Structure formats: structure tokens, C-alpha cells
PDB file of C-alpha atoms in Angstrom:
ATOM      1  CA  ASP A   1      12.963  -2.942  -7.250  1.00  0.00           C
ATOM      2  CA  ASP A   2      12.724  -0.245  -9.954  1.00  0.00           C
ATOM      3  CA  LEU A   3      12.843   3.310  -8.327  1.00  0.00           C
ATOM      4  CA  SER A   4      11.786   4.969 -11.404  1.00  0.00           C
ATOM      5  CA  LYS A   5       8.188   3.622 -10.826  1.00  0.00           C
ATOM      6  CA  LEU A   6       8.020   5.980  -7.952  1.00  0.00           C
ATOM      7  CA  ILE A   7       8.042   9.104 -10.192  1.00  0.00           C
ATOM      8  CA  GLY A   8       6.202   7.494 -13.232  1.00  0.00           C
ATOM      9  CA  GLY A   9       2.531   7.457 -14.090  1.00  0.00           C
ATOM     10  CA  ASN A  10       0.152   9.264 -11.744  1.00  0.00           C
ATOM     11  CA  SER A  11       2.339   9.659  -8.605  1.00  0.00           C
ATOM     12  CA  LEU A  12       2.647  12.048  -5.818  1.00  0.00           C
ATOM     13  CA  LEU A  13       6.553  12.195  -6.398  1.00  0.00           C
ATOM     14  CA  LYS A  14       5.973  12.986 -10.071  1.00  0.00           C
ATOM     15  CA  TYR A  15       3.681  15.898  -9.185  1.00  0.00           C
ATOM     16  CA  VAL A  16       6.259  17.086  -6.625  1.00  0.00           C
ATOM     17  CA  LYS A  17       9.198  16.742  -9.097  1.00  0.00           C
ATOM     18  CA  ASN A  18       7.534  18.408 -11.891  1.00  0.00           C
ATOM     19  CA  GLY A  19       5.972  21.240  -9.937  1.00  0.00           C
ATOM     20  CA  SER A  20       2.442  20.513 -10.440  1.00  0.00           C
ATOM     21  CA  LEU A  21       1.882  20.973  -6.791  1.00  0.00           C
ATOM     22  CA  GLY A  22       3.737  24.240  -6.504  1.00  0.00           C
ATOM     23  CA  ASP A  23       6.053  24.523  -3.506  1.00  0.00           C
ATOM     24  CA  VAL A  24       5.651  21.692  -1.177  1.00  0.00           C
ATOM     25  CA  SER A  25       6.980  22.802   2.137  1.00  0.00           C
ATOM     26  CA  ALA A  26       7.537  19.500   3.550  1.00  0.00           C
ATOM     27  CA  TYR A  27       9.806  16.491   3.551  1.00  0.00           C
ATOM     28  CA  VAL A  28       8.476  13.659   1.361  1.00  0.00           C
ATOM     29  CA  LEU A  29       9.468  10.125   2.405  1.00  0.00           C
ATOM     30  CA  ALA A  30       8.601   7.618  -0.318  1.00  0.00           C
ATOM     31  CA  PRO A  31       9.651   4.144   0.383  1.00  0.00           C
ATOM     32  CA  GLN A  32       9.112   1.517  -2.084  1.00  0.00           C
ATOM     33  CA  CYS A  33       7.618  -1.886  -1.210  1.00  0.00           C
ATOM     34  CA  PRO A  34      10.304  -4.555  -2.110  1.00  0.00           C
ATOM     35  CA  ALA A  35       9.369  -6.658  -4.936  1.00  0.00           C
ATOM     36  CA  ASN A  36       9.462  -9.848  -2.953  1.00  0.00           C
ATOM     37  CA  TYR A  37       6.565  -8.617  -0.648  1.00  0.00           C
ATOM     38  CA  ASN A  38       2.872  -8.655  -1.378  1.00  0.00           C
ATOM     39  CA  GLY A  39       2.127  -5.446   0.522  1.00  0.00           C
ATOM     40  CA  TRP A  40       3.031  -3.100   3.277  1.00  0.00           C
ATOM     41  CA  ALA A  41       1.226  -5.119   5.900  1.00  0.00           C
ATOM     42  CA  GLU A  42       4.252  -7.470   5.760  1.00  0.00           C
ATOM     43  CA  ILE A  43       6.716  -4.694   6.576  1.00  0.00           C
ATOM     44  CA  THR A  44       4.652  -2.304   8.777  1.00  0.00           C
ATOM     45  CA  ASN A  45       7.258  -2.361  11.464  1.00  0.00           C
ATOM     46  CA  GLU A  46      10.027  -1.470   9.045  1.00  0.00           C
ATOM     47  CA  VAL A  47       8.134   1.449   7.659  1.00  0.00           C
ATOM     48  CA  LEU A  48       7.545   2.806  11.143  1.00  0.00           C
ATOM     49  CA  ALA A  49      11.225   2.476  12.038  1.00  0.00           C
ATOM     50  CA  LEU A  50      12.150   4.330   8.845  1.00  0.00           C
ATOM     51  CA  ILE A  51       9.695   7.033   9.743  1.00  0.00           C
ATOM     52  CA  GLU A  52      11.262   7.312  13.281  1.00  0.00           C
ATOM     53  CA  LYS A  53      14.771   7.265  11.805  1.00  0.00           C
ATOM     54  CA  VAL A  54      14.004   9.962   9.223  1.00  0.00           C
ATOM     55  CA  THR A  55      12.114  12.250  11.675  1.00  0.00           C
ATOM     56  CA  GLN A  56      15.135  11.978  14.135  1.00  0.00           C
ATOM     57  CA  GLU A  57      17.912  12.661  11.690  1.00  0.00           C
ATOM     58  CA  ASN A  58      16.159  15.697  10.125  1.00  0.00           C
ATOM     59  CA  ALA A  59      14.650  17.230  13.261  1.00  0.00           C
ATOM     60  CA  ILE A  60      11.144  16.842  11.885  1.00  0.00           C
ATOM     61  CA  ASP A  61       8.165  17.890  13.861  1.00  0.00           C
ATOM     62  CA  LYS A  62       6.589  14.679  14.787  1.00  0.00           C
ATOM     63  CA  SER A  63       3.182  16.141  15.299  1.00  0.00           C
ATOM     64  CA  LYS A  64       3.144  16.950  11.701  1.00  0.00           C
ATOM     65  CA  ILE A  65       3.596  13.446  10.014  1.00  0.00           C
ATOM     66  CA  ILE A  66       1.092  12.638   7.406  1.00  0.00           C
ATOM     67  CA  LEU A  67       0.587   9.323   5.628  1.00  0.00           C
ATOM     68  CA  THR A  68      -0.820   8.671   2.147  1.00  0.00           C
ATOM     69  CA  GLY A  69      -0.548   6.061  -0.497  1.00  0.00           C
ATOM     70  CA  ASN A  70      -2.357   4.926  -3.556  1.00  0.00           C
ATOM     71  CA  SER A  71      -3.598   1.359  -4.470  1.00  0.00           C
ATOM     72  CA  MET A  72      -1.251  -1.129  -2.540  1.00  0.00           C
ATOM     73  CA  GLY A  73       0.083   2.087  -0.804  1.00  0.00           C
ATOM     74  CA  GLY A  74      -3.651   3.059   0.122  1.00  0.00           C
ATOM     75  CA  ALA A  75      -3.985  -0.359   1.725  1.00  0.00           C
ATOM     76  CA  GLY A  76      -0.750   0.355   3.349  1.00  0.00           C
ATOM     77  CA  THR A  77      -1.787   3.645   4.574  1.00  0.00           C
ATOM     78  CA  TRP A  78      -4.800   2.027   6.173  1.00  0.00           C
ATOM     79  CA  ASN A  79      -2.608  -0.768   7.704  1.00  0.00           C
ATOM     80  CA  ILE A  80       0.247   1.308   8.921  1.00  0.00           C
ATOM     81  CA  ALA A  81      -2.152   3.941  10.486  1.00  0.00           C
ATOM     82  CA  LEU A  82      -3.996   1.102  12.326  1.00  0.00           C
ATOM     83  CA  LYS A  83      -0.693  -0.074  13.953  1.00  0.00           C
ATOM     84  CA  GLN A  84       0.307   3.346  15.253  1.00  0.00           C
ATOM     85  CA  PRO A  85      -2.461   5.875  14.631  1.00  0.00           C
ATOM     86  CA  GLU A  86      -1.256   8.419  17.167  1.00  0.00           C
ATOM     87  CA  LEU A  87       1.778   8.973  14.961  1.00  0.00           C
ATOM     88  CA  PHE A  88       0.016  10.673  12.216  1.00  0.00           C
ATOM     89  CA  SER A  89      -1.609  14.116  12.136  1.00  0.00           C
ATOM     90  CA  CYS A  90      -3.693  12.750   9.272  1.00  0.00           C
ATOM     91  CA  ILE A  91      -3.888  10.008   6.605  1.00  0.00           C
ATOM     92  CA  VAL A  92      -4.948  10.137   3.096  1.00  0.00           C
ATOM     93  CA  PRO A  93      -5.622   6.557   1.736  1.00  0.00           C
ATOM     94  CA  MET A  94      -6.320   6.287  -1.888  1.00  0.00           C
ATOM     95  CA  SER A  95      -7.962   3.401  -3.766  1.00  0.00           C
ATOM     96  CA  GLY A  96      -6.970   1.264  -0.715  1.00  0.00           C
ATOM     97  CA  LYS A  97      -8.707  -1.769   0.984  1.00  0.00           C
ATOM     98  CA  ILE A  98      -9.563  -1.671   4.697  1.00  0.00           C
ATOM     99  CA  LYS A  99     -11.526  -4.320   6.674  1.00  0.00           C
ATOM    100  CA  ASP A 100     -14.623  -2.598   8.174  1.00  0.00           C
ATOM    101  CA  SER A 101     -14.495  -3.670  11.852  1.00  0.00           C
ATOM    102  CA  GLN A 102     -15.194  -2.161  15.269  1.00  0.00           C
ATOM    103  CA  GLU A 103     -11.572  -2.745  16.101  1.00  0.00           C
ATOM    104  CA  ASN A 104     -10.341  -0.708  13.189  1.00  0.00           C
ATOM    105  CA  ARG A 105     -12.930   1.988  13.737  1.00  0.00           C
ATOM    106  CA  THR A 106     -11.826   2.303  17.379  1.00  0.00           C
ATOM    107  CA  ALA A 107      -8.005   2.495  16.422  1.00  0.00           C
ATOM    108  CA  LEU A 108      -8.733   5.332  13.876  1.00  0.00           C
ATOM    109  CA  ALA A 109     -11.464   7.188  15.905  1.00  0.00           C
ATOM    110  CA  LYS A 110      -9.255  10.224  16.363  1.00  0.00           C
ATOM    111  CA  THR A 111      -7.374  10.364  13.234  1.00  0.00           C
ATOM    112  CA  PRO A 112      -8.271  12.877  10.445  1.00  0.00           C
ATOM    113  CA  ILE A 113      -8.887  10.913   7.408  1.00  0.00           C
ATOM    114  CA  TRP A 114      -9.636  11.972   3.798  1.00  0.00           C
ATOM    115  CA  ALA A 115      -9.935   8.878   1.682  1.00  0.00           C
ATOM    116  CA  PHE A 116     -10.360   8.951  -2.193  1.00  0.00           C
ATOM    117  CA  VAL A 117     -11.753   6.144  -4.366  1.00  0.00           C
ATOM    118  CA  GLY A 118     -12.850   5.870  -7.993  1.00  0.00           C
ATOM    119  CA  GLU A 119     -16.533   4.848  -8.559  1.00  0.00           C
ATOM    120  CA  LYS A 120     -15.553   2.539 -11.341  1.00  0.00           C
ATOM    121  CA  ASP A 121     -12.480   0.991  -9.763  1.00  0.00           C
ATOM    122  CA  THR A 122     -12.337  -2.715 -10.643  1.00  0.00           C
ATOM    123  CA  VAL A 123      -8.898  -3.370  -9.016  1.00  0.00           C
ATOM    124  CA  VAL A 124      -9.861  -2.277  -5.443  1.00  0.00           C
ATOM    125  CA  ASN A 125     -13.498  -2.102  -4.767  1.00  0.00           C
ATOM    126  CA  PRO A 126     -14.335   1.402  -3.709  1.00  0.00           C
ATOM    127  CA  ILE A 127     -16.935   0.033  -1.277  1.00  0.00           C
ATOM    128  CA  TYR A 128     -14.284  -0.886   1.313  1.00  0.00           C
ATOM    129  CA  SER A 129     -13.217   2.703   1.897  1.00  0.00           C
ATOM    130  CA  ILE A 130     -16.697   3.915   1.631  1.00  0.00           C
ATOM    131  CA  ASN A 131     -18.167   1.613   4.172  1.00  0.00           C
ATOM    132  CA  PHE A 132     -15.268   1.995   6.593  1.00  0.00           C
ATOM    133  CA  CYS A 133     -15.650   5.846   6.421  1.00  0.00           C
ATOM    134  CA  GLU A 134     -19.443   5.746   6.801  1.00  0.00           C
ATOM    135  CA  GLY A 135     -18.987   3.535   9.821  1.00  0.00           C
ATOM    136  CA  LEU A 136     -16.395   5.829  11.189  1.00  0.00           C
ATOM    137  CA  LYS A 137     -18.312   9.001  11.138  1.00  0.00           C
ATOM    138  CA  ASN A 138     -20.232   8.120  14.322  1.00  0.00           C
ATOM    139  CA  THR A 139     -17.072   8.399  16.321  1.00  0.00           C
ATOM    140  CA  ASN A 140     -14.865  10.444  14.047  1.00  0.00           C
ATOM    141  CA  PRO A 141     -15.948  13.784  12.706  1.00  0.00           C
ATOM    142  CA  GLU A 142     -12.617  14.112  10.915  1.00  0.00           C
ATOM    143  CA  VAL A 143     -13.312  11.604   8.372  1.00  0.00           C
ATOM    144  CA  LYS A 144     -14.405  12.035   4.794  1.00  0.00           C
ATOM    145  CA  CYS A 145     -14.402   9.939   1.640  1.00  0.00           C
ATOM    146  CA  THR A 146     -14.417  11.499  -1.751  1.00  0.00           C
ATOM    147  CA  VAL A 147     -15.826   9.264  -4.544  1.00  0.00           C
ATOM    148  CA  PHE A 148     -14.857  10.270  -7.997  1.00  0.00           C
ATOM    149  CA  GLU A 149     -17.834   9.472 -10.402  1.00  0.00           C
ATOM    150  CA  ASN A 150     -16.761   7.562 -13.493  1.00  0.00           C
ATOM    151  CA  ALA A 151     -13.180   7.396 -12.258  1.00  0.00           C
ATOM    152  CA  GLU A 152     -11.159   4.166 -12.543  1.00  0.00           C
ATOM    153  CA  HIS A 153      -8.416   2.855 -10.302  1.00  0.00           C
ATOM    154  CA  SER A 154      -5.657   4.627 -12.257  1.00  0.00           C
ATOM    155  CA  ASP A 155      -7.553   8.020 -12.167  1.00  0.00           C
ATOM    156  CA  VAL A 156      -7.935   8.567  -8.539  1.00  0.00           C
ATOM    157  CA  LEU A 157      -4.471   9.793  -7.620  1.00  0.00           C
ATOM    158  CA  LYS A 158      -4.391  12.444 -10.578  1.00  0.00           C
ATOM    159  CA  LEU A 159      -7.760  13.586  -9.656  1.00  0.00           C
ATOM    160  CA  ALA A 160      -7.201  13.987  -5.940  1.00  0.00           C
ATOM    161  CA  TRP A 161      -3.916  15.753  -6.199  1.00  0.00           C
ATOM    162  CA  LEU A 162      -4.312  18.036  -9.195  1.00  0.00           C
ATOM    163  CA  ASP A 163      -7.824  19.361  -8.749  1.00  0.00           C
ATOM    164  CA  LYS A 164      -7.167  22.719  -7.205  1.00  0.00           C
ATOM    165  CA  GLU A 165     -10.743  23.044  -5.932  1.00  0.00           C
ATOM    166  CA  ILE A 166     -10.171  19.918  -3.821  1.00  0.00           C
ATOM    167  CA  GLY A 167      -6.976  21.503  -2.081  1.00  0.00           C
ATOM    168  CA  LEU A 168      -5.626  18.179  -0.769  1.00  0.00           C
ATOM    169  CA  LEU A 169      -2.272  19.425  -0.155  1.00  0.00           C
ATOM    170  CA  ASP A 170      -3.332  22.382   1.745  1.00  0.00           C
ATOM    171  CA  TRP A 171      -5.764  20.209   3.775  1.00  0.00           C
ATOM    172  CA  MET A 172      -2.965  17.867   4.577  1.00  0.00           C
ATOM    173  CA  LEU A 173      -0.451  20.583   5.640  1.00  0.00           C
ATOM    174  CA  SER A 174      -3.145  22.305   7.878  1.00  0.00           C
ATOM    175  CA  GLN A 175      -3.574  19.112  10.030  1.00  0.00           C
TER     176      GLN A 175
END
């Protein structure tokens, strides 16, 4: 319920606001999961409705909708994309958990995905994203998973966004 958390710590909104990412030529919609919910899976339909509302009200190109999130938001990225994969031009889950199943692989077989995890993450085991991406590579050549060596859970977002050699924002906007 504290909106200041959206721009604190290592957050995408913090980097957009302070200019660390340069000029971001995109709308950035950043909902906050209400405190009385345990995660995005419980309110996936509401998030999808919000995306629909914002794209309509702002004449946003619906072929260029990108979904990303970190930690609980990383799991939310996986879950929301599973519900409506055709909506997203790409997804970027960070430190998020996904069930490795054939059903989930089939759902995301055509979605460009770049997942990020920290090798030493003790909050969300990186093996979830690693195994899912490895299994998905057989049907989706547009999937990759970057594992940051010696990185913990709280390091991933900063490493993914601020390393200019990675070029995450450029990759996202090119999808």
C-alpha cells in the first residue's frame, strides 16, 4: 500500500525516474500488488484489464506491450504471460518462479523471453527459471536466461538494467 516502494531500492521506476536508463521512449505502467494479496496470480485478470484500459485510453500500439517484473513481479510476469501470451511482444521475468510443465512451455512457445536470475538467490531458487528456459528452447528460439554469477536476489534487477553491455532496454524495445 506504500507507493514509494515502487521507486525505492533497485527498481525499474527508480532507474526511469533518475535517468539511469536514458530516454525511455515508452509508456511505463507499474501497478502495485495490494498488500492483502499474496501475489499477482490472484489478480491476473485485473492486471490484464488495466493493461487493456491504459492501452485504449492512450492509443498505445498493442503489438508493442512488454511485461517485466522482479521477484514477486517476476513470478507475476510468468503467470500473467501464461494467461494471455499473445498480448505481449516479449516478457522479461527477473528472479521469478515458474512451474516447468509442458502446458506452460506450449503457452509460451512463441513469446520472446529474456529471464534473469542470480546464481546465489536464496529467496527464489534460480533453477525454476533456468530449467523452464532450457526446456522451452526446443520450441522457442526466442528464449534466453541470463544467470548472474555470485549475484543474490536483490542484485538481479540492478545488474540487468544498468549493465550497458546487456542492452536490456534496447532489446525490449526492438521486440
